[in-house]
Short mmCIF file of C-alpha atoms in Angstrom, two decimals:
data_model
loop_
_atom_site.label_atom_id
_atom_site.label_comp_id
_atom_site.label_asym_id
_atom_site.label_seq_id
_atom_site.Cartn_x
_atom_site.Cartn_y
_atom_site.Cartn_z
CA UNK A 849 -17.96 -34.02 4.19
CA UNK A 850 -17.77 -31.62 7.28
CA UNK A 851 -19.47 -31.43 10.51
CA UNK A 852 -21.42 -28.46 11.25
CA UNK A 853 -20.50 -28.02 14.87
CA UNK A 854 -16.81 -28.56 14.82
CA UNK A 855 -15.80 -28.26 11.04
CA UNK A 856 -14.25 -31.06 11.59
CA UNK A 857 -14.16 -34.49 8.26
CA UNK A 858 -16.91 -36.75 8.35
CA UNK A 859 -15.32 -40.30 7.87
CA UNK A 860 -16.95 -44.13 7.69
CA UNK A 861 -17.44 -45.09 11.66
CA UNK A 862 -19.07 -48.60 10.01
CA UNK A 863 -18.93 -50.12 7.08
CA UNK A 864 -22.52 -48.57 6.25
CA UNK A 865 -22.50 -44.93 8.42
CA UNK A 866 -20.44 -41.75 8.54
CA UNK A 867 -19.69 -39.59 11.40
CA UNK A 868 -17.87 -37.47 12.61
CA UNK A 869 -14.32 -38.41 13.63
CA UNK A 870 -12.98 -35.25 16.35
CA UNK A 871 -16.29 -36.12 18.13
CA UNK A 872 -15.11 -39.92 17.86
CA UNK A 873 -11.46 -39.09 18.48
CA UNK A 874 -10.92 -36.26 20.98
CA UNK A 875 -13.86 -36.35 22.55
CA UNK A 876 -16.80 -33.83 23.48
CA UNK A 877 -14.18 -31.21 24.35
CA UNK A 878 -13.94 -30.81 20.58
CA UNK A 879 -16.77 -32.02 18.92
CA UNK A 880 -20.17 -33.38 20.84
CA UNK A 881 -21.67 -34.20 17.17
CA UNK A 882 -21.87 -38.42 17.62
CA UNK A 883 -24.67 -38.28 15.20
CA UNK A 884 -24.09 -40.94 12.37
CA UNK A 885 -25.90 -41.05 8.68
CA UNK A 886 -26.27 -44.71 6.70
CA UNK A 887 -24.38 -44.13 3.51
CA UNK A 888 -27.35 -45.08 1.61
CA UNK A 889 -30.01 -42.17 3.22
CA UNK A 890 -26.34 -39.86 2.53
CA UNK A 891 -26.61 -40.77 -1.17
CA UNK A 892 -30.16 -40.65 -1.76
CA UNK A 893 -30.66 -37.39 -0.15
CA UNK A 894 -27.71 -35.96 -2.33
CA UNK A 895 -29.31 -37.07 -5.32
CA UNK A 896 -32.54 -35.82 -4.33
CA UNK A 897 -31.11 -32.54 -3.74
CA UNK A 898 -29.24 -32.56 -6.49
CA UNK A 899 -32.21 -32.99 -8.70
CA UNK A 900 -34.62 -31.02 -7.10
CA UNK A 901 -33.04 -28.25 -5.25
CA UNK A 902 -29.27 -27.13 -6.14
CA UNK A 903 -30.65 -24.71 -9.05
CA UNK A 904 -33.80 -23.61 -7.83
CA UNK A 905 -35.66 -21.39 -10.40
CA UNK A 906 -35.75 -18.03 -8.69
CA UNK A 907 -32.04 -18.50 -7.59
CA UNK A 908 -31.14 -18.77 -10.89
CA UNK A 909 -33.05 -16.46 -11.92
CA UNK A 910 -31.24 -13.72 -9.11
CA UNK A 911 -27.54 -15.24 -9.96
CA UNK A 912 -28.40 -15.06 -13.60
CA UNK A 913 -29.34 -11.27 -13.19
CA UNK A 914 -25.93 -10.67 -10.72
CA UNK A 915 -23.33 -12.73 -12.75
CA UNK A 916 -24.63 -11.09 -15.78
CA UNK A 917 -24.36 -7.70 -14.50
CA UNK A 918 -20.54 -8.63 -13.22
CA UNK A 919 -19.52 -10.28 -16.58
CA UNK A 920 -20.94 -7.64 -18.33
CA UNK A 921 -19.02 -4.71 -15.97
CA UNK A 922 -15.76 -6.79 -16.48
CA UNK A 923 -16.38 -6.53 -20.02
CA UNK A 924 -17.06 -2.71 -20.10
CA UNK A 925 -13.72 -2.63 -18.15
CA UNK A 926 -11.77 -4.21 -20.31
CA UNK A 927 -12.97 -2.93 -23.25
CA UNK A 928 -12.11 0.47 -21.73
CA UNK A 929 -8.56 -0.45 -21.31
CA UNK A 930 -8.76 -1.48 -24.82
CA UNK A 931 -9.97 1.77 -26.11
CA UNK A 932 -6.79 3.21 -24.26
CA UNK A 933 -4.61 1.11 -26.39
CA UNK A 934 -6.16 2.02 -29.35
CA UNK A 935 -5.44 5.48 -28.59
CA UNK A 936 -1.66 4.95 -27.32
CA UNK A 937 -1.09 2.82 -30.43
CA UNK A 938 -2.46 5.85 -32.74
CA UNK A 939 0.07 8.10 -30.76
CA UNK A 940 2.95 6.27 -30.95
CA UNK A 941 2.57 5.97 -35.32
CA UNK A 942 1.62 9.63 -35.17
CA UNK A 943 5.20 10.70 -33.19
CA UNK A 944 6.74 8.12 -35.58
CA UNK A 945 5.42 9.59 -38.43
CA UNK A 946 6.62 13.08 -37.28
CA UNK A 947 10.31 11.85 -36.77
CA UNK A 948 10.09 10.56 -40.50
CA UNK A 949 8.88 13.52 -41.78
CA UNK A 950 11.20 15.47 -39.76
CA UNK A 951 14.50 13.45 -41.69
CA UNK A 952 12.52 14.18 -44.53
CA UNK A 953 12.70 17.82 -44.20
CA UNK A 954 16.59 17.70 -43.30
CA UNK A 955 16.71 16.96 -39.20
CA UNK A 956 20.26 14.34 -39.19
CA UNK A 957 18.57 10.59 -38.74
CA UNK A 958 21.02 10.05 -36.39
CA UNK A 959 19.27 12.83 -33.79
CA UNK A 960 16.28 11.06 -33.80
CA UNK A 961 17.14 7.16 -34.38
CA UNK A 962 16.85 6.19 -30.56
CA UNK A 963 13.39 7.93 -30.56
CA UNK A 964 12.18 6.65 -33.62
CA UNK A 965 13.04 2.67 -32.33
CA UNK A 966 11.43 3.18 -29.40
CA UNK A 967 8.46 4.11 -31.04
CA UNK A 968 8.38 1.22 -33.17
CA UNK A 969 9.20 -1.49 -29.94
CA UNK A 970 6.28 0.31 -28.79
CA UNK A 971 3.57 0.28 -31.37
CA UNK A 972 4.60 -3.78 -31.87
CA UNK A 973 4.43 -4.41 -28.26
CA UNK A 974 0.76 -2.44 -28.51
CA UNK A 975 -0.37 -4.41 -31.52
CA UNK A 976 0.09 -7.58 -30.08
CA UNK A 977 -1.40 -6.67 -27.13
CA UNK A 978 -4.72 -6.14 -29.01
CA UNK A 979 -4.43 -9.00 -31.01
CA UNK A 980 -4.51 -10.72 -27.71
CA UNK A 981 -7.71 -8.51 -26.20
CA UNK A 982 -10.27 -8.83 -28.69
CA UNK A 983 -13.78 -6.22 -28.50
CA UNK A 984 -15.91 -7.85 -25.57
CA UNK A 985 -19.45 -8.70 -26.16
CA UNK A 986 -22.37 -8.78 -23.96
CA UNK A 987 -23.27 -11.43 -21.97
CA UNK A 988 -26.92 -12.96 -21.86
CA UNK A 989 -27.77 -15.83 -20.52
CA UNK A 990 -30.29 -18.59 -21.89
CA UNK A 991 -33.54 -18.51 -19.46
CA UNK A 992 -34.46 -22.04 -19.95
CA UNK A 993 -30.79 -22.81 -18.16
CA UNK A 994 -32.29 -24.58 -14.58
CA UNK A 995 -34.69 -26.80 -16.89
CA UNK A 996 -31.74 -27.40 -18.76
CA UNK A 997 -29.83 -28.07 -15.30
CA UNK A 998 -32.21 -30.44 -13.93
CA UNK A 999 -32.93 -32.51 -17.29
CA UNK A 1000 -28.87 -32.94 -17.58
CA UNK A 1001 -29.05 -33.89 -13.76
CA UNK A 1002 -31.72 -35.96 -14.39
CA UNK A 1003 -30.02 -38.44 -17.16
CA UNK A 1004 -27.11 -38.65 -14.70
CA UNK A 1005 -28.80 -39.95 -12.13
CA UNK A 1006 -30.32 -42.26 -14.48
CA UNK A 1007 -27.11 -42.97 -15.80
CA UNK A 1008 -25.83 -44.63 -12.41
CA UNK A 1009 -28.20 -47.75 -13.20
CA UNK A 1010 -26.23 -48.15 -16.40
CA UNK A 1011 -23.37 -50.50 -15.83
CA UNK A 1012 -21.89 -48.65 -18.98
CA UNK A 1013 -22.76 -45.01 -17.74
CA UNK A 1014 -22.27 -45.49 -13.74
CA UNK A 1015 -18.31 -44.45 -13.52
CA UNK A 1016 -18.98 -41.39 -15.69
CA UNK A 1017 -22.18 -40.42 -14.10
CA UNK A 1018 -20.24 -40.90 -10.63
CA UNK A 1019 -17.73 -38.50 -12.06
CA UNK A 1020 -20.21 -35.95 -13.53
CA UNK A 1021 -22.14 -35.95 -9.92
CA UNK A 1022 -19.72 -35.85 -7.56
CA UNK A 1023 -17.94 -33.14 -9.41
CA UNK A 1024 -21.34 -31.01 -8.84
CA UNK A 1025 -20.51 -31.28 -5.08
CA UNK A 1026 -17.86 -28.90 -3.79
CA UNK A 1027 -18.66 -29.32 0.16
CA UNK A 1028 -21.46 -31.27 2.60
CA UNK A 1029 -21.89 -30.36 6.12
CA UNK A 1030 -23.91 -32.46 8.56
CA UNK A 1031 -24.90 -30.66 11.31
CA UNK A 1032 -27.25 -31.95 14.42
CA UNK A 1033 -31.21 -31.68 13.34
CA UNK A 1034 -33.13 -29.42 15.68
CA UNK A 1035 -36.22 -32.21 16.37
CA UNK A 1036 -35.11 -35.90 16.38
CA UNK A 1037 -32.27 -37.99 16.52
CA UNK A 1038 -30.97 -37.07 12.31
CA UNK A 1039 -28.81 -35.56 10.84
CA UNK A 1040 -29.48 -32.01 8.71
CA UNK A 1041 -27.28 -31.96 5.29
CA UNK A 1042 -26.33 -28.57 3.95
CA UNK A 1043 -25.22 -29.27 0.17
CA UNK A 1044 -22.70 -26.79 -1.12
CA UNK A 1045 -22.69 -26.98 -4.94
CA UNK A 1046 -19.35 -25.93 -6.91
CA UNK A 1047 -21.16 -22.92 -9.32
CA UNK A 1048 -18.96 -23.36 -11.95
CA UNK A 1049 -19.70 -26.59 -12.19
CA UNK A 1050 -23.50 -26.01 -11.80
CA UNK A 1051 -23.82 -23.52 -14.77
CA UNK A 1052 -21.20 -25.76 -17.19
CA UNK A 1053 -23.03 -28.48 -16.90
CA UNK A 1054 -26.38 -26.15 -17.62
CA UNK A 1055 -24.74 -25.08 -20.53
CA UNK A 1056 -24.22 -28.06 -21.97
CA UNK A 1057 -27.56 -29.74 -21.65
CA UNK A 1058 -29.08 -30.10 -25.01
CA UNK A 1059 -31.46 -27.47 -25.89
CA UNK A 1060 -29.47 -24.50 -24.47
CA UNK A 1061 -28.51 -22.14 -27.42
CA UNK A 1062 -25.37 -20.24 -25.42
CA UNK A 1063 -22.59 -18.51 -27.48
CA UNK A 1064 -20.05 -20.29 -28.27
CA UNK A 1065 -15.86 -19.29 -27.82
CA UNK A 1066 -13.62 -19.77 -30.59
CA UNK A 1067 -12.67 -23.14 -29.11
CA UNK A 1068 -16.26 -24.78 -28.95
CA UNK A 1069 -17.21 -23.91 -25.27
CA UNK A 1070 -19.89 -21.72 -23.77
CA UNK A 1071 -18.65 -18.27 -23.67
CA UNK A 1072 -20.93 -17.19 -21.00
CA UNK A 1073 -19.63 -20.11 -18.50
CA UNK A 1074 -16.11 -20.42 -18.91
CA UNK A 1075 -14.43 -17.72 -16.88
CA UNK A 1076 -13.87 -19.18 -13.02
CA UNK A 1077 -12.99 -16.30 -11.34
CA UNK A 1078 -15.54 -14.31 -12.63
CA UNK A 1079 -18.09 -16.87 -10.80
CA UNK A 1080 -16.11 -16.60 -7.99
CA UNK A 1081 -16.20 -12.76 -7.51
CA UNK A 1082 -20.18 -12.54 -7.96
CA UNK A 1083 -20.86 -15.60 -5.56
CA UNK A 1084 -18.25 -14.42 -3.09
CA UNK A 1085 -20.37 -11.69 -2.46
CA UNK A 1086 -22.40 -13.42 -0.18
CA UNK A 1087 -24.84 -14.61 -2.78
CA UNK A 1088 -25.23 -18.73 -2.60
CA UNK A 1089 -28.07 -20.08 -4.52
CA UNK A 1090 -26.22 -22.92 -4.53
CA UNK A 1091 -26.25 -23.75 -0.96
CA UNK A 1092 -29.28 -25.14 0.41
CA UNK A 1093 -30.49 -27.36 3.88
CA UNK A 1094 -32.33 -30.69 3.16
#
């Protein structure tokens, strides 16, 4: 947790409320922020939020539209390079082929050995370079994936009444959360809470709500949620649906 005005960790000030500790520890030079939050208010408006906000319809709908579009340039890209293998491969058997027929037709082997295993080194190295890159697809995402979201959400939250279920729901949840800031509200004596969610963690566990009919990679996951840094360069364009003010 983070305090809006300083940046600065939130930390326990009592065994029931959080605060902010520069404002507690060097004073109002660094941080004025003395605010405090009970822990239990904390965790109910996190689960509220994360059940009724982090996901919102028409976000989804936008970073749907915007990671798709991404995903789906990535893929042209590298499908691209691939077609420039695919040529570079057929040259290199072609200028092999020519050496061979060239000993054929009487030039000494020995004139044209270092060319001709160079050649070869090359197409292998080419081959198993393809092997490696295999034809992209298109992306498409299900549109049912924020129902999907919130249901999944929904069982988890449930889930932390279970003495059986509450450790892994604990894990499933707070794993949703990549930052909370608390900064001073505007009216009144509270507290505002911005909830940052972690995408990739939004949209995997989307994918894997029952119900959602995603494509699936080789190894069992969802195809169209497993590449991080993908996420990252479409939401690090400024685009957050993720982030929200309760």
């Amino acid at each position: 947790m983070a305090c809006g005005c300083c940046g600065g960790g939130f930390a326990k000030v009592s065994k029931d409320s959080f605060g902010c500790s520069p404002a507690r520890n060097k004073g109002a030079a660094v941080c004025s922020n003395k605010r405090t939050i009970k822990q239990a208010d904390l965790e109910a408006r996190v689960l509220d939020a994360l059940a009724n906000h982090l996901m919102d319809p028409d976000a989804v709908q936008i970073f749907c539209e915007e990671y798709t579009a991404e995903r789906n340039r990535l893929k042209a890209a590298a499908a691209g390079n691939r077609k420039e293998k695919e040529q570079a491969l057929a040259r290199a058997k072609r200028d092999h082929q020519k050496l061979v027929d060239a000993i054929i037709a009487g030039i000494p082997a020995d004139q044209v050995k270092d060319r001709m295993i160079e050649l070869d080194a090359r197409r292998q190295q080419l081959e198993r370079e393809l092997e490696q890159t295999p034809a992209p697809d298109t992306v498409v995402f299900h549109p049912s994936m924020a129902e999907a979201y919130r249901e999944r959400v929904t069982r988890l939250i449930k889930g932390l009444g279970s003495a059986a279920g509450m450790e892994e729901a604990k894990e499933a949840l707070r794993a949703l959360v990549e930052r909370i800031v608390l900064t001073p509200a505007a009216e009144g004596a509270g507290l505002d809470l911005t909830l940052e969610g972690d995408l990739a963690g939004l949209l995997h566990l989307a994918a894997g709500a029952e119900g959602v009919n995603t494509k699936k990679a080789p190894d069992g996951r969802s195809e169209a949620f497993d590449i991080y840094e993908e996420i990252v360069l479409v939401a690090g364009a400024g685009f957050e649906p993720a982030t929200f003010r309760l």
